């Protein structure tokens, strides 16, 4: 978290005032007109990745800074010596194990930015880091080693690659993407794809892309690789592995299980549901017909009852003599 936070902070605050940056890092420590602002507390990071040690300084009036020197030594030592140099503006004074791995983020020393990035980290990079600024004071060569230090702790790599898997269908070409952890400008990692069998892992025989590097900023990069293949039934429920190897034999991997669907399964699924759909429709039609018949029957019955009641009513109201004669006539 420290790595990503400080990298983001420095890249986006370079154009801001130094007071803003200093307040984010902590209060500057000053003595005799010389001030330095370092990260408060221990910076924790992981082997194989990179880290930024944020740093800003100001010099006394009359001092012109010309070179930046960083040392690394044990915390209990009062002062780091020349044998502990890990970065020097004059590169020929840097030991081979640090040369090219430690970068000054702002080459213009006059800006007071002494922040460095360390790439290809290993656990031996843990230690106490101390700054010295060389230059001229009132025309004479001079330099100052700041007593304040920052502490770096490099742990084992626990971050894993990120593997993106799209929906997979049997016979349809698909592309998987693996992105290495970290945003570093050091040695690019090696990314390999493997299938995980029951007893051993074996390399993928499909089409894998070469390592792709995206330059996010002047000093940060993202590394990725792709695997393109046509899934088949044999790939279903198998595991594919993306393995990322950093310098120093530092490796990390991510395994994902593949779920392969097929057109046959879709057809079976459709045909499996179809009988239930037909049965449901048939039931609805039957219920509708029964309700309709019941409605017709009730309507007809009510109509007949109404007609009978009308006839009886008419009979009772007809009192004509003709009717009486006809009714009383003997047979």
Tab-separated table of C-alpha atoms in Angstrom:
chain	number	residue	atom	x	y	z
A	1	UNK	CA	0.000	0.000	0.000
A	2	UNK	CA	2.861	2.402	0.778
A	3	UNK	CA	4.332	1.817	-2.651
A	4	UNK	CA	1.209	2.679	-4.588
A	5	UNK	CA	0.279	5.579	-2.296
A	6	UNK	CA	3.595	7.376	-2.513
A	7	UNK	CA	4.003	6.805	-6.216
A	8	UNK	CA	0.560	8.288	-6.835
A	9	UNK	CA	1.208	11.139	-4.434
A	10	UNK	CA	4.502	12.150	-5.986
A	11	UNK	CA	3.341	11.930	-9.597
A	12	UNK	CA	0.278	14.078	-9.028
A	13	UNK	CA	1.800	16.584	-6.618
A	14	UNK	CA	5.002	17.411	-8.476
A	15	UNK	CA	3.347	20.502	-9.855
A	16	UNK	CA	1.980	21.571	-6.448
A	17	UNK	CA	3.681	23.702	-3.856
A	18	UNK	CA	6.295	22.073	-1.693
A	19	UNK	CA	4.312	22.974	1.437
A	20	UNK	CA	1.447	20.752	0.241
A	21	UNK	CA	3.765	17.802	-0.296
A	22	UNK	CA	5.581	18.364	2.970
A	23	UNK	CA	2.343	18.464	4.931
A	24	UNK	CA	1.374	15.118	3.364
A	25	UNK	CA	4.724	13.544	4.336
A	26	UNK	CA	5.058	15.119	7.765
A	27	UNK	CA	6.802	18.117	9.218
A	28	UNK	CA	10.276	18.996	7.923
A	29	UNK	CA	13.170	18.527	10.336
A	30	UNK	CA	15.449	21.577	10.309
A	31	UNK	CA	18.824	22.487	11.746
A	32	UNK	CA	20.995	25.508	10.943
A	33	UNK	CA	18.883	26.467	7.937
A	34	UNK	CA	18.936	22.951	6.450
A	35	UNK	CA	15.646	21.040	6.320
A	36	UNK	CA	14.631	17.556	5.204
A	37	UNK	CA	11.198	15.944	4.917
A	38	UNK	CA	11.056	12.147	4.950
A	39	UNK	CA	8.327	9.584	5.351
A	40	UNK	CA	7.320	9.148	8.958
A	41	UNK	CA	7.423	5.528	10.100
A	42	UNK	CA	8.535	2.406	8.277
A	43	UNK	CA	7.851	1.846	4.586
A	44	UNK	CA	6.806	-1.750	3.969
A	45	UNK	CA	6.889	-3.330	0.523
A	46	UNK	CA	7.353	-6.695	-1.212
A	47	UNK	CA	10.251	-8.457	-2.901
A	48	UNK	CA	10.228	-8.408	-6.692
A	49	UNK	CA	8.295	-5.158	-6.881
A	50	UNK	CA	9.406	-1.536	-6.448
A	51	UNK	CA	9.128	1.222	-3.880
A	52	UNK	CA	9.336	4.999	-3.733
A	53	UNK	CA	11.141	6.677	-0.829
A	54	UNK	CA	9.689	10.199	-0.780
A	55	UNK	CA	12.073	12.979	0.224
A	56	UNK	CA	12.325	16.773	-0.011
A	57	UNK	CA	15.032	19.123	1.243
A	58	UNK	CA	15.980	22.791	1.498
A	59	UNK	CA	19.484	24.189	1.962
A	60	UNK	CA	20.745	27.259	3.776
A	61	UNK	CA	21.146	30.497	1.878
A	62	UNK	CA	24.351	30.520	-0.118
A	63	UNK	CA	24.433	26.728	-0.665
A	64	UNK	CA	23.948	25.489	-4.239
A	65	UNK	CA	23.074	21.741	-4.434
A	66	UNK	CA	24.711	19.798	-7.289
A	67	UNK	CA	24.488	16.083	-6.455
A	68	UNK	CA	22.323	13.667	-4.494
A	69	UNK	CA	23.802	10.716	-2.590
A	70	UNK	CA	21.801	7.982	-0.830
A	71	UNK	CA	23.252	5.497	1.662
A	72	UNK	CA	21.844	2.321	3.178
A	73	UNK	CA	23.170	0.880	6.420
A	74	UNK	CA	22.004	-0.758	9.631
A	75	UNK	CA	19.730	1.397	11.839
A	76	UNK	CA	22.059	1.087	14.824
A	77	UNK	CA	24.959	2.718	12.948
A	78	UNK	CA	25.256	6.415	13.737
A	79	UNK	CA	26.261	7.338	10.208
A	80	UNK	CA	26.421	5.530	6.887
A	81	UNK	CA	29.772	5.561	5.067
A	82	UNK	CA	31.024	5.674	1.494
A	83	UNK	CA	30.847	1.870	1.263
A	84	UNK	CA	27.090	2.087	1.825
A	85	UNK	CA	26.255	4.155	-1.271
A	86	UNK	CA	23.173	2.958	-3.202
A	87	UNK	CA	22.685	6.043	-5.384
A	88	UNK	CA	24.948	8.835	-6.559
A	89	UNK	CA	24.408	11.418	-9.253
A	90	UNK	CA	27.873	10.386	-10.451
A	91	UNK	CA	27.032	6.794	-11.441
A	92	UNK	CA	30.562	5.427	-11.336
A	93	UNK	CA	30.454	5.598	-7.528
A	94	UNK	CA	27.505	3.194	-7.225
A	95	UNK	CA	28.050	-0.548	-6.611
A	96	UNK	CA	26.912	-2.825	-9.435
A	97	UNK	CA	24.111	-4.398	-7.371
A	98	UNK	CA	22.381	-0.993	-7.108
A	99	UNK	CA	23.412	0.574	-10.408
A	100	UNK	CA	20.305	1.090	-12.561
A	101	UNK	CA	17.965	-0.206	-9.855
A	102	UNK	CA	17.799	3.054	-7.877
A	103	UNK	CA	16.416	6.061	-9.768
A	104	UNK	CA	16.104	9.720	-8.791
A	105	UNK	CA	12.564	10.792	-9.656
A	106	UNK	CA	13.520	14.397	-10.432
A	107	UNK	CA	17.013	14.801	-11.969
A	108	UNK	CA	16.930	18.568	-11.318
A	109	UNK	CA	18.573	18.698	-7.882
A	110	UNK	CA	17.821	22.417	-7.509
A	111	UNK	CA	14.113	21.605	-7.092
A	112	UNK	CA	14.767	19.988	-3.717
A	113	UNK	CA	13.147	16.664	-4.660
A	114	UNK	CA	15.371	13.862	-3.370
A	115	UNK	CA	12.775	11.085	-3.820
A	116	UNK	CA	14.080	7.791	-5.224
A	117	UNK	CA	12.519	4.640	-6.662
A	118	UNK	CA	14.113	1.241	-6.016
A	119	UNK	CA	13.236	-1.473	-8.550
A	120	UNK	CA	13.663	-5.263	-8.448
A	121	UNK	CA	13.483	-5.317	-4.675
A	122	UNK	CA	14.857	-8.125	-2.557
A	123	UNK	CA	14.862	-8.637	1.189
A	124	UNK	CA	18.465	-7.424	1.451
A	125	UNK	CA	17.250	-3.943	0.477
A	126	UNK	CA	15.729	-3.607	3.941
A	127	UNK	CA	17.554	-1.085	6.074
A	128	UNK	CA	17.967	2.531	7.064
A	129	UNK	CA	18.373	5.062	4.236
A	130	UNK	CA	20.227	8.350	4.690
A	131	UNK	CA	20.608	11.367	2.375
A	132	UNK	CA	23.626	13.537	1.577
A	133	UNK	CA	23.533	16.618	-0.642
A	134	UNK	CA	26.779	17.756	-2.264
A	135	UNK	CA	27.272	21.205	-3.770
A	136	UNK	CA	28.963	24.544	-3.228
A	137	UNK	CA	28.676	26.908	-0.316
A	138	UNK	CA	29.722	30.455	-1.175
A	139	UNK	CA	31.762	29.122	-4.077
A	140	UNK	CA	33.544	26.317	-2.183
A	141	UNK	CA	32.809	22.600	-2.509
A	142	UNK	CA	30.791	21.395	0.430
A	143	UNK	CA	28.200	18.816	1.405
A	144	UNK	CA	25.742	17.919	4.127
A	145	UNK	CA	24.647	14.522	5.409
A	146	UNK	CA	21.223	14.807	6.996
A	147	UNK	CA	20.915	12.957	10.300
A	148	UNK	CA	17.263	12.006	9.699
A	149	UNK	CA	16.636	8.642	8.039
A	150	UNK	CA	13.827	6.613	6.597
A	151	UNK	CA	13.386	2.903	7.256
A	152	UNK	CA	12.536	0.342	4.565
A	153	UNK	CA	11.281	-3.199	5.193
A	154	UNK	CA	11.067	-5.628	2.266
A	155	UNK	CA	8.879	-8.666	2.926
A	156	UNK	CA	8.201	-11.752	0.821
A	157	UNK	CA	5.968	-11.353	-2.214
A	158	UNK	CA	2.340	-12.137	-1.391
A	159	UNK	CA	0.533	-10.279	-4.185
A	160	UNK	CA	-0.744	-12.462	-7.007
A	161	UNK	CA	-1.319	-11.844	-10.695
A	162	UNK	CA	-4.760	-10.776	-11.880
A	163	UNK	CA	-6.352	-13.184	-14.389
A	164	UNK	CA	-9.350	-12.018	-16.412
A	165	UNK	CA	-11.509	-14.838	-17.831
A	166	UNK	CA	-14.407	-14.054	-20.227
A	167	UNK	CA	-17.460	-16.339	-20.593
A	168	UNK	CA	-16.229	-19.549	-22.283
A	169	UNK	CA	-18.202	-21.511	-24.884
A	170	UNK	CA	-17.066	-24.748	-26.475
A	171	UNK	CA	-15.587	-24.183	-29.938
A	172	UNK	CA	-15.580	-20.382	-29.693
A	173	UNK	CA	-12.184	-18.665	-29.483
A	174	UNK	CA	-11.502	-16.915	-26.167
A	175	UNK	CA	-8.696	-14.775	-24.724
A	176	UNK	CA	-7.528	-14.807	-21.101
A	177	UNK	CA	-5.433	-11.916	-19.749
A	178	UNK	CA	-2.879	-12.091	-16.925
A	179	UNK	CA	-1.498	-8.893	-15.368
A	180	UNK	CA	1.580	-8.963	-13.140
A	181	UNK	CA	1.403	-7.225	-9.744
A	182	UNK	CA	3.238	-3.954	-9.220
A	183	UNK	CA	3.843	-0.838	-11.329
A	184	UNK	CA	7.604	-0.825	-11.788
A	185	UNK	CA	10.068	0.398	-14.390
A	186	UNK	CA	12.782	-2.140	-13.538
A	187	UNK	CA	13.430	-5.505	-15.166
A	188	UNK	CA	10.232	-6.817	-16.784
A	189	UNK	CA	8.956	-10.089	-15.299
A	190	UNK	CA	8.482	-13.346	-17.175
A	191	UNK	CA	4.865	-14.482	-17.546
A	192	UNK	CA	4.077	-18.125	-18.403
A	193	UNK	CA	0.784	-20.031	-18.781
A	194	UNK	CA	0.317	-23.624	-17.632
A	195	UNK	CA	-2.432	-26.233	-17.341
A	196	UNK	CA	-2.724	-27.918	-13.967
A	197	UNK	CA	-3.114	-31.674	-14.271
A	198	UNK	CA	-3.885	-34.241	-11.586
A	199	UNK	CA	-0.228	-35.038	-10.985
A	200	UNK	CA	1.762	-32.235	-12.621
A	201	UNK	CA	1.633	-28.884	-14.403
A	202	UNK	CA	2.406	-28.584	-18.084
A	203	UNK	CA	2.837	-25.622	-20.394
A	204	UNK	CA	-0.061	-24.389	-22.475
A	205	UNK	CA	0.109	-25.356	-26.133
A	206	UNK	CA	-2.313	-22.637	-27.228
A	207	UNK	CA	-1.409	-19.206	-28.510
A	208	UNK	CA	0.209	-16.986	-25.866
A	209	UNK	CA	1.234	-13.396	-26.490
A	210	UNK	CA	4.623	-11.964	-25.690
A	211	UNK	CA	4.932	-9.776	-22.622
A	212	UNK	CA	3.025	-6.534	-23.129
A	213	UNK	CA	4.218	-3.400	-21.323
A	214	UNK	CA	2.042	-0.313	-20.867
A	215	UNK	CA	3.914	2.843	-19.859
A	216	UNK	CA	1.631	4.578	-17.358
A	217	UNK	CA	4.087	7.336	-16.408
A	218	UNK	CA	7.753	8.086	-16.955
A	219	UNK	CA	8.716	5.614	-14.238
A	220	UNK	CA	5.758	3.202	-13.947
A	221	UNK	CA	4.735	0.312	-16.174
A	222	UNK	CA	2.108	-2.430	-16.234
A	223	UNK	CA	3.068	-5.877	-17.575
A	224	UNK	CA	0.597	-8.409	-18.970
A	225	UNK	CA	0.249	-11.459	-21.227
A	226	UNK	CA	-2.692	-13.113	-23.005
A	227	UNK	CA	-3.688	-16.708	-23.750
A	228	UNK	CA	-5.886	-17.320	-26.798
A	229	UNK	CA	-7.417	-20.761	-27.390
A	230	UNK	CA	-10.599	-22.602	-28.418
A	231	UNK	CA	-12.209	-24.180	-25.358
A	232	UNK	CA	-13.353	-27.784	-25.650
A	233	UNK	CA	-15.166	-30.203	-23.380
A	234	UNK	CA	-11.834	-31.451	-21.993
A	235	UNK	CA	-11.103	-27.961	-20.598
A	236	UNK	CA	-14.239	-27.928	-18.434
A	237	UNK	CA	-13.433	-27.743	-14.709
A	238	UNK	CA	-9.680	-27.732	-15.403
A	239	UNK	CA	-7.313	-25.146	-13.927
A	240	UNK	CA	-5.153	-22.744	-15.877
A	241	UNK	CA	-2.210	-21.074	-14.128
A	242	UNK	CA	-0.533	-17.733	-14.765
A	243	UNK	CA	2.971	-17.675	-13.292
A	244	UNK	CA	4.951	-14.441	-12.952
A	245	UNK	CA	8.706	-14.608	-12.306
A	246	UNK	CA	10.700	-11.578	-11.143
A	247	UNK	CA	14.511	-11.244	-10.960
A	248	UNK	CA	16.082	-13.000	-8.019
A	249	UNK	CA	13.983	-16.152	-8.436
A	250	UNK	CA	10.911	-14.449	-6.970
A	251	UNK	CA	7.696	-15.969	-8.306
A	252	UNK	CA	3.961	-15.668	-7.784
A	253	UNK	CA	1.048	-17.350	-9.530
A	254	UNK	CA	-2.719	-17.390	-9.816
A	255	UNK	CA	-4.880	-20.400	-10.696
A	256	UNK	CA	-8.412	-20.179	-12.105
A	257	UNK	CA	-10.935	-22.928	-12.828
A	258	UNK	CA	-12.496	-22.894	-16.297
A	259	UNK	CA	-16.250	-23.319	-16.769
A	260	UNK	CA	-16.985	-24.283	-20.380
A	261	UNK	CA	-20.557	-24.105	-21.674
A	262	UNK	CA	-21.679	-25.751	-24.938
A	263	UNK	CA	-24.436	-25.336	-27.514
A	264	UNK	CA	-25.501	-28.934	-26.802
A	265	UNK	CA	-26.125	-28.026	-23.167
A	266	UNK	CA	-28.172	-25.045	-24.264
A	267	UNK	CA	-30.302	-27.226	-26.555
A	268	UNK	CA	-30.759	-29.832	-23.849
A	269	UNK	CA	-31.765	-27.099	-21.463
A	270	UNK	CA	-34.302	-25.702	-23.921
A	271	UNK	CA	-35.800	-29.130	-24.710
A	272	UNK	CA	-35.896	-29.954	-21.024
A	273	UNK	CA	-38.029	-26.885	-20.280
A	274	UNK	CA	-40.255	-27.136	-23.377
A	275	UNK	CA	-42.582	-29.964	-22.106
A	276	UNK	CA	-43.276	-27.985	-18.954
A	277	UNK	CA	-44.104	-24.909	-21.011
A	278	UNK	CA	-46.514	-26.906	-23.213
A	279	UNK	CA	-48.154	-28.480	-20.171
A	280	UNK	CA	-48.602	-25.082	-18.569
A	281	UNK	CA	-50.165	-23.578	-21.685
A	282	UNK	CA	-52.474	-26.598	-22.075
A	283	UNK	CA	-53.610	-26.319	-18.469
A	284	UNK	CA	-54.367	-22.630	-18.881
A	285	UNK	CA	-56.434	-23.336	-22.031
A	286	UNK	CA	-58.428	-26.062	-20.275
A	287	UNK	CA	-59.141	-23.866	-17.270
A	288	UNK	CA	-60.235	-21.035	-19.532
A	289	UNK	CA	-62.573	-23.328	-21.488
A	290	UNK	CA	-64.137	-24.696	-18.306
A	291	UNK	CA	-64.713	-21.184	-16.963
A	292	UNK	CA	-66.259	-20.116	-20.275
A	293	UNK	CA	-68.586	-23.147	-20.418
A	294	UNK	CA	-69.629	-22.583	-16.831
A	295	UNK	CA	-70.395	-18.946	-17.665
A	296	UNK	CA	-72.509	-19.929	-20.701
A	297	UNK	CA	-74.434	-22.480	-18.686
A	298	UNK	CA	-75.261	-19.986	-15.931
A	299	UNK	CA	-76.305	-17.364	-18.485
A	300	UNK	CA	-78.633	-19.785	-20.302
A	301	UNK	CA	-80.161	-21.060	-17.087
A	302	UNK	CA	-80.960	-17.564	-15.881
A	303	UNK	CA	-82.524	-16.709	-19.251
A	304	UNK	CA	-84.836	-19.749	-19.180
A	305	UNK	CA	-85.940	-19.035	-15.631
A	306	UNK	CA	-86.815	-15.465	-16.588
A	307	UNK	CA	-88.953	-16.650	-19.553
A	308	UNK	CA	-90.922	-19.117	-17.376
A	309	UNK	CA	-91.687	-16.477	-14.786
A	310	UNK	CA	-92.949	-14.106	-17.509
A	311	UNK	CA	-95.320	-16.755	-18.924
A	312	UNK	CA	-96.828	-17.546	-15.525
A	313	UNK	CA	-97.334	-13.875	-14.843
A	314	UNK	CA	-99.151	-13.396	-18.132
A	315	UNK	CA	-101.438	-16.360	-17.383
A	316	UNK	CA	-102.488	-14.864	-14.090
A	317	UNK	CA	-103.295	-11.500	-15.604
A	318	UNK	CA	-105.554	-12.875	-18.477
A	319	UNK	CA	-109.200	-12.772	-17.031
A	320	UNK	CA	-111.208	-12.654	-20.299
A	321	UNK	CA	-114.502	-14.612	-20.606
A	322	UNK	CA	-113.222	-16.300	-23.661
A	323	UNK	CA	-110.512	-17.800	-21.667
A	324	UNK	CA	-113.002	-18.981	-19.017
A	325	UNK	CA	-115.305	-20.584	-21.596
A	326	UNK	CA	-112.514	-22.446	-23.162
A	327	UNK	CA	-111.238	-23.607	-19.859
A	328	UNK	CA	-114.703	-24.780	-18.552
A	329	UNK	CA	-115.907	-26.430	-21.752
A	330	UNK	CA	-116.480	-30.104	-21.109
A	331	UNK	CA	-114.477	-32.534	-23.102
